[in-house]
Coordinates of C-alpha atoms in Angstrom, one line a residue:
M1 CA -78.8 2.2 85.7
N2 CA -76.5 0.4 83.3
Y3 CA -73.0 2.0 83.6
S4 CA -72.7 2.6 79.8
V5 CA -76.1 4.2 79.7
F6 CA -75.1 6.5 82.6
L7 CA -71.9 7.5 80.7
F8 CA -74.0 8.3 77.6
F9 CA -76.3 10.6 79.5
L10 CA -73.4 12.2 81.3
S11 CA -71.7 12.9 77.9
C12 CA -74.9 14.5 76.6
I13 CA -75.1 16.8 79.7
V14 CA -71.5 17.9 79.2
L15 CA -72.1 18.7 75.5
I16 CA -75.3 20.7 76.3
F17 CA -73.4 22.6 79.1
N18 CA -70.6 23.5 76.7
Y19 CA -72.5 26.2 74.7
G20 CA -75.6 24.2 73.9
L21 CA -76.4 21.3 71.8
V22 CA -73.8 20.0 69.4
T23 CA -74.6 19.5 65.7
T24 CA -74.4 15.9 64.7
A25 CA -72.1 14.8 61.9
A26 CA -73.0 14.7 58.2
S27 CA -74.5 18.2 58.1
N28 CA -75.5 19.8 54.8
V29 CA -73.6 23.0 55.6
G30 CA -70.3 23.8 53.9
L31 CA -67.1 25.3 55.4
N32 CA -64.9 28.0 54.0
Y33 CA -61.2 27.0 54.1
G34 CA -59.1 30.2 54.3
L35 CA -55.3 30.2 54.2
L36 CA -54.4 33.6 55.6
G37 CA -52.4 32.3 58.5
D38 CA -48.8 31.3 59.2
N39 CA -49.7 28.6 61.7
L40 CA -52.2 26.5 59.8
P41 CA -52.2 22.7 59.9
P42 CA -51.2 20.7 56.7
P43 CA -54.1 20.4 54.3
S44 CA -54.2 16.6 54.6
N45 CA -54.9 17.1 58.3
V46 CA -57.7 19.5 57.5
I47 CA -59.4 17.1 55.1
T48 CA -59.2 14.4 57.8
L49 CA -60.9 16.9 60.1
Y50 CA -63.7 17.6 57.5
K51 CA -64.3 13.8 57.1
S52 CA -64.5 13.3 60.9
I53 CA -67.2 16.0 61.3
G54 CA -69.2 15.0 58.2
I55 CA -68.4 18.1 56.0
T56 CA -69.2 17.4 52.4
K57 CA -68.9 20.9 50.9
V58 CA -65.7 23.1 51.1
R59 CA -65.0 26.5 49.5
I60 CA -61.4 27.6 48.8
F61 CA -60.5 31.1 47.7
D62 CA -58.0 30.2 45.0
P63 CA -56.8 27.0 43.3
N64 CA -54.2 26.1 45.9
T65 CA -52.3 23.1 44.8
E66 CA -51.6 21.7 48.3
V67 CA -55.3 21.8 49.2
L68 CA -56.4 20.4 45.9
N69 CA -53.9 17.6 46.1
A70 CA -55.1 16.8 49.6
L71 CA -58.6 16.5 48.3
R72 CA -57.7 13.9 45.7
G73 CA -59.7 10.7 46.2
H74 CA -62.3 12.5 48.4
R75 CA -65.0 12.8 45.8
D76 CA -67.7 12.9 48.5
I77 CA -66.5 16.4 49.2
K78 CA -67.9 19.0 46.7
V79 CA -65.3 21.7 46.2
T80 CA -65.9 25.4 45.3
V81 CA -62.7 26.9 43.8
G82 CA -62.2 30.7 43.5
V83 CA -60.5 32.6 40.7
R84 CA -58.2 35.2 42.4
D85 CA -59.3 38.8 42.0
Q86 CA -55.8 39.7 40.7
D87 CA -56.2 37.2 37.9
L88 CA -59.4 38.7 36.5
A89 CA -57.9 41.4 34.2
P90 CA -55.8 39.1 32.0
L91 CA -58.5 36.4 32.0
A92 CA -61.2 39.0 30.9
A93 CA -59.0 40.1 28.1
S94 CA -58.4 36.7 26.5
E95 CA -60.4 33.5 26.1
D96 CA -57.1 31.7 25.5
A97 CA -55.9 32.9 28.9
V98 CA -59.0 31.4 30.4
K99 CA -58.3 28.1 28.7
A100 CA -54.7 28.2 30.0
W101 CA -55.9 29.0 33.5
F102 CA -58.3 26.1 33.4
A103 CA -55.7 23.7 32.1
T104 CA -53.3 24.7 34.8
N105 CA -55.6 25.1 37.8
I106 CA -58.6 22.8 37.3
E107 CA -57.8 20.2 34.6
P108 CA -55.2 18.2 36.7
Y109 CA -57.7 17.5 39.4
L110 CA -60.9 16.6 37.5
A111 CA -60.3 12.9 37.7
D112 CA -60.2 12.6 41.5
V113 CA -61.4 15.9 43.0
N114 CA -65.1 16.8 42.9
I115 CA -65.0 20.4 41.7
A116 CA -68.6 21.6 41.8
F117 CA -68.3 25.4 41.4
I118 CA -65.8 27.9 40.1
T119 CA -66.4 31.4 41.5
V120 CA -65.0 34.4 39.5
G121 CA -63.9 37.0 42.0
N122 CA -64.8 37.5 45.6
E123 CA -66.9 40.6 46.4
V124 CA -65.4 42.6 43.5
I125 CA -68.9 43.7 42.3
P126 CA -69.5 46.6 42.6
G127 CA -66.1 48.1 42.1
P128 CA -63.3 49.0 39.7
I129 CA -62.7 45.4 38.5
G130 CA -66.4 44.4 38.7
P131 CA -66.8 44.7 34.9
Q132 CA -64.2 42.0 34.4
V133 CA -66.3 39.3 36.1
L134 CA -68.9 38.6 33.4
P135 CA -66.4 38.1 30.5
V136 CA -64.5 35.5 32.6
M137 CA -67.7 33.8 33.7
T138 CA -68.9 33.6 30.1
S139 CA -65.6 32.1 28.9
L140 CA -65.5 29.6 31.7
T141 CA -69.2 28.6 31.2
H142 CA -68.6 28.0 27.5
L143 CA -65.5 25.9 28.3
V144 CA -67.2 23.6 30.8
K145 CA -70.3 23.3 28.7
S146 CA -68.2 22.4 25.6
R147 CA -66.7 19.5 27.6
N148 CA -69.9 18.5 29.4
L149 CA -68.3 19.0 32.8
P150 CA -70.7 19.3 35.7
I151 CA -69.1 22.5 37.1
S152 CA -71.2 25.6 37.8
I153 CA -69.7 29.0 37.1
S154 CA -70.7 32.0 39.3
T155 CA -69.3 34.9 41.4
V156 CA -69.4 35.9 45.0
V157 CA -71.0 39.2 46.0
S158 CA -71.7 41.0 49.3
M159 CA -74.7 42.7 50.8
G160 CA -72.9 45.9 49.9
N161 CA -74.6 45.7 46.6
L162 CA -77.8 46.9 48.3
G163 CA -78.4 50.6 48.6
Q164 CA -81.6 49.8 50.7
S165 CA -82.5 46.7 52.6
Y166 CA -85.1 47.6 55.2
P167 CA -87.7 46.5 55.2
P168 CA -86.8 43.5 53.0
S169 CA -89.4 44.3 50.4
A170 CA -87.6 47.7 49.9
G171 CA -84.4 45.8 48.9
M172 CA -82.8 47.7 46.0
F173 CA -79.3 47.6 44.4
T174 CA -77.1 50.6 44.2
S175 CA -76.7 52.2 40.8
Q176 CA -73.2 50.7 40.4
A177 CA -74.5 47.3 41.4
R178 CA -77.3 47.6 38.9
E179 CA -74.8 48.4 36.2
Q180 CA -72.3 45.6 37.1
L181 CA -74.4 42.9 38.8
T182 CA -77.6 42.8 36.9
P183 CA -76.0 41.5 33.6
V184 CA -74.3 38.8 35.7
L185 CA -77.6 37.8 37.3
K186 CA -79.4 37.7 33.9
F187 CA -76.5 35.5 32.6
L188 CA -76.9 33.1 35.5
S189 CA -80.6 33.0 35.0
Q190 CA -80.2 31.4 31.6
T191 CA -79.0 28.2 33.3
S192 CA -80.5 28.7 36.8
T193 CA -77.0 28.8 38.2
P194 CA -77.0 30.3 41.7
I195 CA -75.5 33.6 42.7
L196 CA -73.3 33.3 45.8
V197 CA -73.9 36.0 48.4
N198 CA -72.0 36.7 51.7
I199 CA -74.5 37.4 54.4
Y200 CA -73.3 38.5 57.9
P201 CA -76.0 39.6 60.4
Y202 CA -73.1 40.4 62.8
F203 CA -72.1 43.5 60.9
P204 CA -75.4 45.4 61.0
Y205 CA -75.9 44.3 64.6
A206 CA -72.4 45.5 65.6
T207 CA -73.2 48.9 63.9
D208 CA -76.5 49.4 65.6
P209 CA -76.9 47.1 68.7
V210 CA -79.5 49.6 70.2
N211 CA -82.1 49.1 67.4
I212 CA -81.1 45.5 66.4
H213 CA -81.6 43.1 69.3
L214 CA -79.1 40.3 69.8
D215 CA -81.7 37.5 69.8
Y216 CA -82.9 38.8 66.4
A217 CA -79.4 38.9 65.0
I218 CA -78.3 35.4 66.1
S219 CA -81.6 33.8 65.1
K220 CA -82.7 33.1 68.7
S221 CA -85.9 35.0 68.6
K222 CA -89.1 33.0 68.2
A223 CA -91.5 35.9 67.8
V224 CA -91.9 38.1 64.7
V225 CA -89.7 41.2 65.1
V226 CA -90.1 42.8 61.6
Q227 CA -93.5 42.7 59.9
D228 CA -93.1 43.4 56.2
G229 CA -96.6 43.3 54.7
P230 CA -97.7 39.7 54.8
L231 CA -94.2 38.5 55.6
G232 CA -93.0 38.2 59.2
Y233 CA -89.3 38.1 60.2
S234 CA -88.0 36.6 63.5
N235 CA -84.4 36.8 62.5
L236 CA -82.0 39.2 60.7
F237 CA -80.5 36.5 58.4
D238 CA -83.9 35.9 56.7
A239 CA -84.5 39.6 56.3
M240 CA -81.1 40.1 54.7
F241 CA -81.5 37.1 52.4
D242 CA -85.0 38.2 51.3
A243 CA -83.9 41.8 50.8
F244 CA -81.4 40.5 48.2
L245 CA -84.2 38.5 46.5
W246 CA -86.4 41.6 46.3
A247 CA -83.5 43.6 44.8
M248 CA -83.0 41.0 42.1
E249 CA -86.7 41.0 41.3
K250 CA -86.7 44.7 40.8
E251 CA -84.1 44.1 38.1
G252 CA -86.3 41.5 36.4
V253 CA -84.5 38.5 37.8
K254 CA -87.0 36.2 39.5
G255 CA -86.5 32.7 40.9
L256 CA -82.7 32.7 40.6
P257 CA -81.2 30.3 43.2
M258 CA -79.0 31.9 45.9
V259 CA -76.3 30.2 47.9
V260 CA -74.8 31.7 51.1
S261 CA -71.1 31.7 50.3
E262 CA -70.2 33.0 53.7
T263 CA -71.8 33.6 57.0
G264 CA -70.6 33.4 60.6
W265 CA -70.0 35.3 63.8
P266 CA -66.6 36.2 65.4
S267 CA -65.9 34.7 68.9
A268 CA -63.6 37.6 70.0
G269 CA -62.4 41.0 68.9
N270 CA -65.3 43.3 69.8
G271 CA -66.0 43.0 73.5
D272 CA -69.3 41.5 74.7
M273 CA -70.7 41.4 71.1
T274 CA -68.2 38.6 70.2
T275 CA -68.0 35.8 72.6
P276 CA -67.7 32.0 72.0
L277 CA -71.3 31.6 73.3
I278 CA -72.8 34.1 70.9
A279 CA -70.8 32.8 68.0
A280 CA -71.7 29.2 68.8
T281 CA -75.4 30.2 69.0
Y282 CA -75.5 32.0 65.7
N283 CA -73.5 29.3 63.8
R284 CA -75.5 26.5 65.3
N285 CA -78.7 28.1 64.3
F286 CA -77.4 28.5 60.8
V287 CA -76.5 24.9 60.6
K288 CA -79.9 23.9 61.9
R289 CA -81.5 26.1 59.3
V290 CA -79.6 24.5 56.5
D291 CA -80.2 21.0 57.7
S292 CA -83.9 21.7 58.3
S293 CA -84.6 22.5 54.6
K294 CA -86.6 25.4 55.8
G295 CA -86.9 28.4 53.5
T296 CA -87.2 32.1 54.2
P297 CA -90.5 34.1 54.4
K298 CA -90.2 35.1 50.7
R299 CA -89.1 31.6 49.5
P300 CA -90.7 29.3 52.1
N301 CA -90.4 26.2 49.9
S302 CA -86.7 26.7 48.9
S303 CA -84.2 25.5 51.4
V304 CA -81.2 27.6 52.3
D305 CA -77.8 26.3 51.1
G306 CA -74.6 27.8 52.4
F307 CA -71.1 27.8 54.0
L308 CA -69.9 28.9 57.4
F309 CA -66.9 31.2 57.6
A310 CA -64.4 29.9 58.5
T311 CA -62.6 26.7 59.4
F312 CA -59.7 28.4 61.3
N313 CA -58.8 31.6 63.0
E314 CA -56.4 33.2 60.6
N315 CA -53.7 35.4 62.1
Q316 CA -52.7 37.1 58.9
K317 CA -56.1 38.8 58.5
P318 CA -56.6 42.3 59.9
P319 CA -56.4 42.4 63.7
G320 CA -59.7 42.3 65.6
T321 CA -62.8 40.4 64.7
E322 CA -61.5 39.4 61.2
Q323 CA -59.0 37.1 62.9
N324 CA -61.7 35.4 65.0
F325 CA -64.3 33.9 62.7
G326 CA -62.8 30.5 62.9
L327 CA -64.4 27.4 64.3
Y328 CA -61.1 25.8 65.2
N329 CA -57.7 26.9 66.6
P330 CA -55.2 26.3 63.9
V331 CA -52.3 25.3 66.2
D332 CA -53.9 22.3 67.9
M333 CA -57.1 22.0 65.7
K334 CA -59.3 22.1 68.8
P335 CA -62.7 23.7 68.5
I336 CA -63.1 27.3 69.7
Y337 CA -66.5 26.1 70.8
K338 CA -68.5 22.9 70.2
L339 CA -70.4 22.9 67.0
F340 CA -69.8 19.6 65.2
S341 CA -69.5 16.3 66.9
V342 CA -66.8 13.9 65.9

């Protein structure tokens, strides 16, 4: 056998042995870039990492100047920028405040940063400041439209908006979610702008590992586990996604696009439920799902679009699993497990 061919096959065996097949570069999946750590690498190094593994979509939680400056010139990376929760009250009270926020935090980067989305608040609906989301979204939408900017305005919500989710067709919002979220969904429907939803199968599995099997939770099962009328579910992610779709339909919102703003699995922090092997399996299956353009049972012809959480383990998050959702160690930028090839 040719020596170079032998080395190629040997490298493939090593990659397969190290927690399974490695996803090739240029994936359609995005990455969340959190900053709650005191040992994170410089943003310029992080952008270099993204380029090396083919990441073309990044979500940041606030308009961090260092990160946005590092993204200058990399217009092949679509950026989602969050409005901080603590900024919502003054912005909701004044359209002039929204214009000033935009001028300070977005305007300076429009020429050389590809800002695709602005998200207003992160999981604040339902809650005390939930009613502030729609006024800010409305003002920002009018602003970007008046300037013909190709920026979508939305918000990020959690599965906590559902009062019922099993079976998926029984998906229904809580009364507070109906009050705060439904007007937002109807506003988004006017322009078919996606709602962004954080979907974590890990949490229901960790709460009830007796009745929710691991293979179903990490999208490893091939057989139908939950039969919901004519729709069969072999994994928990699809069931959660479709439960949200059903809940929207019950509020008269049909066909609205949905983007998965966060999903992932911790590699440590909760015993045998959180190992690098399990985390790698779940995240790899999510990447495969996004890259396959395969839909869910309820929307089989609409591909799933989304972001993994998160780029790094962040040591300033609450101790336990919250510190262990990262794909990379922040100190040396080495992968916690193999997911993307370089």
